[in-house]
CSV table of C-alpha atoms in Angstrom, one decimal:
chain,number,residue,atom,x,y,z
A,686,MET,CA,3.1,-31.6,-15.6
A,687,LEU,CA,2.1,-29.4,-12.6
A,688,ARG,CA,5.1,-27.5,-11.2
A,689,CYS,CA,4.4,-27.2,-7.5
A,690,LEU,CA,5.7,-24.9,-4.8
A,691,VAL,CA,5.4,-26.4,-1.3
A,692,VAL,CA,5.2,-24.0,1.7
A,693,ASP,CA,5.4,-25.3,5.2
A,694,ASP,CA,7.5,-24.1,8.2
A,695,GLU,CA,8.3,-27.7,9.1
A,696,PRO,CA,11.0,-29.4,6.9
A,697,TRP,CA,9.6,-32.9,7.8
A,698,ALA,CA,6.2,-31.9,6.5
A,699,ARG,CA,7.6,-30.6,3.3
A,700,ALA,CA,9.5,-33.8,2.9
A,701,ALA,CA,6.4,-35.9,3.5
A,702,LEU,CA,4.5,-34.0,0.9
A,703,ARG,CA,7.3,-34.3,-1.6
A,704,ARG,CA,7.3,-38.1,-1.2
A,705,LEU,CA,3.6,-38.2,-1.9
A,706,LEU,CA,4.0,-36.0,-5.0
A,707,ASP,CA,6.9,-38.1,-6.2
A,708,GLU,CA,4.5,-41.0,-6.5
A,709,ARG,CA,2.5,-39.1,-9.2
A,710,ASN,CA,3.4,-38.7,-12.8
A,711,ASP,CA,1.6,-35.3,-13.3
A,712,ALA,CA,3.2,-33.2,-10.5
A,713,VAL,CA,6.7,-32.2,-9.5
A,714,VAL,CA,8.1,-30.1,-6.7
A,715,ALA,CA,9.7,-27.1,-8.3
A,716,GLY,CA,10.6,-25.4,-5.0
A,717,GLU,CA,10.0,-25.2,-1.2
A,718,ALA,CA,9.5,-22.3,1.2
A,719,GLY,CA,9.0,-21.9,4.9
A,720,SER,CA,7.8,-18.3,5.4
A,721,VAL,CA,5.7,-15.6,3.8
A,722,ALA,CA,8.8,-13.7,2.6
A,723,SER,CA,10.5,-16.8,1.1
A,724,THR,CA,7.2,-17.7,-0.6
A,725,VAL,CA,6.9,-14.3,-2.2
A,726,ALA,CA,10.5,-14.7,-3.6
A,727,ALA,CA,9.8,-18.3,-4.8
A,728,LEU,CA,6.5,-17.3,-6.6
A,729,ALA,CA,8.4,-14.6,-8.5
A,730,LYS,CA,11.3,-16.9,-9.4
A,731,LEU,CA,9.5,-20.1,-10.2
A,732,ALA,CA,6.0,-19.0,-11.4
A,733,PRO,CA,4.6,-22.4,-10.2
A,734,ASP,CA,1.4,-24.0,-11.6
A,735,LEU,CA,0.2,-25.0,-8.1
A,736,LEU,CA,0.9,-23.8,-4.6
A,737,PHE,CA,0.6,-26.0,-1.5
A,738,LEU,CA,0.3,-23.7,1.4
A,739,ASP,CA,0.3,-24.4,5.2
A,740,ILE,CA,-1.8,-21.8,7.0
A,741,GLN,CA,0.1,-21.7,10.3
A,742,LEU,CA,3.7,-20.7,9.5
A,743,ARG,CA,6.0,-20.0,12.3
A,744,GLY,CA,5.1,-16.6,13.8
A,745,GLU,CA,2.8,-15.6,11.0
A,746,SER,CA,-0.3,-16.5,9.0
A,747,ALA,CA,-0.1,-17.7,5.4
A,748,PHE,CA,-3.0,-15.3,4.6
A,749,GLU,CA,-0.4,-12.5,4.9
A,750,LEU,CA,1.0,-13.7,1.6
A,751,PHE,CA,-2.1,-12.5,-0.2
A,752,LYS,CA,-1.5,-8.9,1.1
A,753,GLU,CA,2.0,-9.0,-0.3
A,754,VAL,CA,1.5,-10.4,-3.8
A,755,THR,CA,-1.1,-11.5,-6.3
A,756,VAL,CA,-1.1,-15.3,-6.3
A,757,ARG,CA,-1.9,-16.3,-9.9
A,758,CYS,CA,-1.8,-20.1,-9.6
A,759,PRO,CA,-4.3,-22.4,-7.9
A,760,VAL,CA,-3.8,-22.9,-4.1
A,761,ILE,CA,-4.3,-26.0,-2.0
A,762,PHE,CA,-4.3,-25.2,1.7
A,763,LEU,CA,-2.8,-27.7,4.1
A,764,THR,CA,-3.6,-27.3,7.7
A,765,ALA,CA,-4.1,-29.1,11.0
A,766,HIS,CA,-7.3,-27.0,11.6
A,767,ASP,CA,-10.5,-26.5,9.6
A,768,GLU,CA,-11.7,-23.2,10.9
A,769,HIS,CA,-10.1,-21.2,8.1
A,770,ALA,CA,-12.0,-22.9,5.2
A,771,LEU,CA,-14.2,-19.9,4.2
A,772,GLN,CA,-11.2,-17.5,4.3
A,773,ALA,CA,-9.2,-20.0,2.2
A,774,PHE,CA,-11.7,-20.2,-0.6
A,775,ASP,CA,-11.8,-16.4,-0.7
A,776,VAL,CA,-8.2,-16.2,-1.9
A,777,ASN,CA,-8.2,-18.4,-4.9
A,778,ALA,CA,-8.0,-21.8,-3.1
A,779,VAL,CA,-9.1,-24.8,-5.1
A,780,ASP,CA,-9.1,-27.2,-2.1
A,781,TYR,CA,-8.5,-27.3,1.7
A,782,VAL,CA,-6.8,-30.4,3.0
A,783,VAL,CA,-6.7,-31.1,6.7
A,784,LYS,CA,-3.5,-32.8,8.1
A,785,PRO,CA,-2.4,-35.5,8.3
A,786,VAL,CA,-2.4,-35.5,4.5
A,787,ARG,CA,-3.8,-38.8,3.1
A,788,ARG,CA,-2.7,-40.1,-0.3
A,789,GLU,CA,-6.2,-40.4,-1.6
A,790,ARG,CA,-7.3,-37.0,-0.3
A,791,LEU,CA,-4.2,-35.4,-1.8
A,792,SER,CA,-5.0,-37.0,-5.2
A,793,ARG,CA,-8.5,-35.6,-5.3
A,794,ALA,CA,-7.1,-32.1,-4.5
A,795,ILE,CA,-4.5,-32.4,-7.3
A,796,ASP,CA,-7.1,-33.7,-9.7
A,797,ARG,CA,-9.3,-30.6,-9.0
A,798,ALA,CA,-6.3,-28.3,-9.4
A,799,SER,CA,-5.5,-30.0,-12.7
A,800,ARG,CA,-9.0,-29.3,-14.0
A,801,TYR,CA,-8.7,-25.7,-12.8
A,802,ALA,CA,-5.4,-25.2,-14.5
A,803,SER,CA,-6.7,-26.5,-17.8
A,804,LEU,CA,-9.5,-23.9,-18.0
A,805,PRO,CA,-8.9,-20.8,-20.2
A,806,LYS,CA,-8.1,-17.8,-18.0
A,807,PRO,CA,-9.2,-14.7,-19.9
A,808,GLU,CA,-7.6,-11.4,-19.0
A,809,ARG,CA,-9.6,-8.9,-17.0
A,810,GLY,CA,-11.9,-6.9,-19.2
A,811,THR,CA,-12.7,-9.8,-21.6
A,812,SER,CA,-16.3,-10.9,-22.2
A,813,SER,CA,-16.1,-14.7,-21.6
A,814,VAL,CA,-15.2,-16.9,-18.7
A,815,ALA,CA,-15.1,-20.6,-18.0
A,816,LEU,CA,-15.9,-22.6,-14.8
A,817,THR,CA,-16.4,-26.1,-13.7
A,818,ASP,CA,-19.6,-27.3,-12.0
A,819,ALA,CA,-19.9,-31.0,-11.0
A,820,GLY,CA,-17.0,-31.8,-13.3
A,821,ALA,CA,-18.5,-30.2,-16.4
A,822,ILE,CA,-16.9,-27.2,-18.0
A,823,HIS,CA,-19.2,-24.2,-18.8
A,824,ALA,CA,-18.2,-21.3,-21.0
A,825,LEU,CA,-20.1,-18.1,-20.1
A,826,ASN,CA,-20.4,-14.6,-21.5
A,827,THR,CA,-20.0,-12.3,-18.6
A,828,ASN,CA,-23.3,-10.6,-19.5
A,829,GLU,CA,-25.0,-13.9,-18.4
A,830,ILE,CA,-23.7,-13.5,-14.8
A,831,LEU,CA,-26.1,-11.6,-12.5
A,832,TYR,CA,-24.2,-12.0,-9.2
A,833,ILE,CA,-21.8,-14.4,-7.5
A,834,ASP,CA,-21.9,-15.3,-3.8
A,835,VAL,CA,-20.0,-17.6,-1.5
A,836,GLU,CA,-21.4,-19.9,1.3
A,837,HIS,CA,-19.1,-22.1,3.3
A,838,ILE,CA,-16.6,-23.6,0.8
A,839,TYR,CA,-18.7,-23.2,-2.3
A,840,THR,CA,-19.2,-20.3,-4.7
A,841,THR,CA,-22.5,-20.0,-6.6
A,842,VAL,CA,-22.7,-18.2,-9.9
A,843,HIS,CA,-26.2,-16.9,-10.5
A,844,LEU,CA,-27.2,-16.4,-14.1
A,845,THR,CA,-29.6,-13.9,-15.6
A,846,ASN,CA,-31.8,-16.9,-16.9
A,847,GLY,CA,-32.4,-18.1,-13.3
A,848,ARG,CA,-29.9,-20.9,-13.4
A,849,SER,CA,-27.1,-21.3,-10.9
A,850,LEU,CA,-23.7,-23.0,-11.2
A,851,VAL,CA,-21.6,-24.1,-8.2
A,852,THR,CA,-17.8,-23.9,-8.2
A,853,ARG,CA,-14.9,-23.8,-5.7
A,854,GLU,CA,-13.1,-20.9,-7.4
A,855,GLY,CA,-12.8,-18.1,-4.7
A,856,LEU,CA,-14.2,-14.6,-5.1
A,857,ALA,CA,-10.7,-13.2,-5.2
A,858,SER,CA,-10.1,-15.2,-8.4
A,859,TRP,CA,-13.4,-14.0,-9.9
A,860,GLU,CA,-12.5,-10.4,-9.2
A,861,GLN,CA,-9.3,-10.8,-11.3
A,862,ARG,CA,-11.1,-12.5,-14.2
A,863,LEU,CA,-14.3,-10.4,-14.5
A,864,PRO,CA,-14.5,-7.0,-16.3
A,865,GLU,CA,-14.9,-3.7,-14.6
A,866,GLU,CA,-18.8,-3.9,-14.7
A,867,PHE,CA,-18.6,-6.3,-11.7
A,868,PHE,CA,-18.4,-4.9,-8.2
A,869,ARG,CA,-17.7,-6.6,-4.9
A,870,ILE,CA,-20.5,-5.4,-2.5
A,871,HIS,CA,-19.3,-7.1,0.6
A,872,ARG,CA,-16.9,-9.9,1.6
A,873,GLY,CA,-19.1,-12.7,0.2
A,874,ALA,CA,-20.6,-11.3,-3.0
A,875,ILE,CA,-19.8,-9.8,-6.4
A,876,VAL,CA,-22.6,-8.2,-8.5
A,877,ASN,CA,-22.9,-7.3,-12.2
A,878,LEU,CA,-23.6,-3.5,-12.2
A,879,ARG,CA,-25.7,-3.9,-15.3
A,880,GLY,CA,-28.1,-6.2,-13.4
A,881,ILE,CA,-28.8,-3.7,-10.6
A,882,GLU,CA,-32.3,-2.2,-10.6
A,883,ALA,CA,-32.0,0.0,-7.6
A,884,LEU,CA,-29.7,0.9,-4.6
A,885,GLU,CA,-31.9,1.7,-1.7
A,886,PRO,CA,-31.5,2.5,2.0
A,887,GLU,CA,-33.4,0.0,4.3
A,888,ARG,CA,-33.4,0.8,8.0
A,889,ALA,CA,-29.7,1.1,9.0
A,890,ARG,CA,-28.3,-0.5,5.9
A,891,TRP,CA,-28.3,-0.3,2.1
A,892,ILE,CA,-29.6,-3.0,-0.2
A,893,LEU,CA,-29.5,-3.8,-3.9
A,894,ARG,CA,-32.5,-4.8,-6.0
A,895,LEU,CA,-31.6,-6.9,-9.0
A,896,ARG,CA,-33.3,-7.1,-12.4
A,897,SER,CA,-35.3,-10.2,-13.4
A,898,VAL,CA,-35.2,-11.8,-10.0
A,899,GLN,CA,-37.0,-11.3,-6.7
A,900,LYS,CA,-33.8,-10.8,-4.8
A,901,THR,CA,-32.2,-8.2,-2.7
A,902,LEU,CA,-28.6,-8.2,-1.5
A,903,PRO,CA,-27.1,-6.2,1.4
A,904,VAL,CA,-24.2,-3.8,0.7
A,905,SER,CA,-21.4,-3.3,3.1
A,906,ARG,CA,-21.5,0.2,4.5
A,907,ARG,CA,-17.8,0.7,3.7
A,908,ARG,CA,-18.6,-0.1,0.0
A,909,VAL,CA,-21.7,2.0,-0.5
A,910,GLN,CA,-19.9,5.2,-1.7
A,911,ALA,CA,-17.6,3.3,-4.0
A,912,LEU,CA,-20.6,1.4,-5.4
A,913,LYS,CA,-22.5,4.7,-6.1
A,914,ALA,CA,-19.4,6.0,-7.9
A,915,ALA,CA,-19.2,2.8,-10.0
A,916,LEU,CA,-22.9,3.1,-10.9
A,917,ARG,CA,-22.5,6.7,-11.9
A,918,GLN,CA,-19.5,5.8,-14.2
A,919,LEU,CA,-21.5,3.1,-15.8
A,920,LEU,CA,-24.4,5.4,-16.5
A,921,ASP,CA,-22.0,8.0,-17.9
A,922,ARG,CA,-20.6,5.5,-20.3
A,923,LYS,CA,-24.0,4.6,-21.4
A,924,GLY,CA,-24.8,8.2,-22.1
A,925,THR,CA,-21.8,8.8,-24.3
């Protein structure tokens, strides 16, 4: 049974969603909130299994929530607009449902959240992770992951053997699950430091060359110095 927290600044919208959830036998509304502050408090008190989150709250954006607290449960965004889809999947969202919420569409979102919740969630620093791709569950050693990038609403996990797996788990969630050998080089990509062949300047930017693939990745200028420090630390650990 998924214990859900419903966040919307309109009481009628919360009531409508509650009615839809009441029709299911695998989800229950554990609490409601209408603002970022009340959501922070409800998350701490209830520790829900699933968060339904309206993006446009009265006078504030729901994305402010992720600056206040680490959201550890899957998130389904509910919104009247679709322009925030990429940003939504960057903060651990498992789905993005455009209002008005339809019963069938909500069911698909909850089914996806249920699969996500059933996966093992290793603590940061462990050497294995699990993900779903086309409904199949894959268990991976983190050493198999070369880099992870996001495009539109999908996240692609690129493996050292050349294979790729596609998931909807956001990069923020991957950052929490992966060990310290992984580094976020810009908003849309995380790289395994052990898979880097070279960090090089190219015209007015920096790029990474990766081992075993003919691939270069751009590095955000704001992240270059931190990346250099992370690479030095990795080399120091190898030398000890």
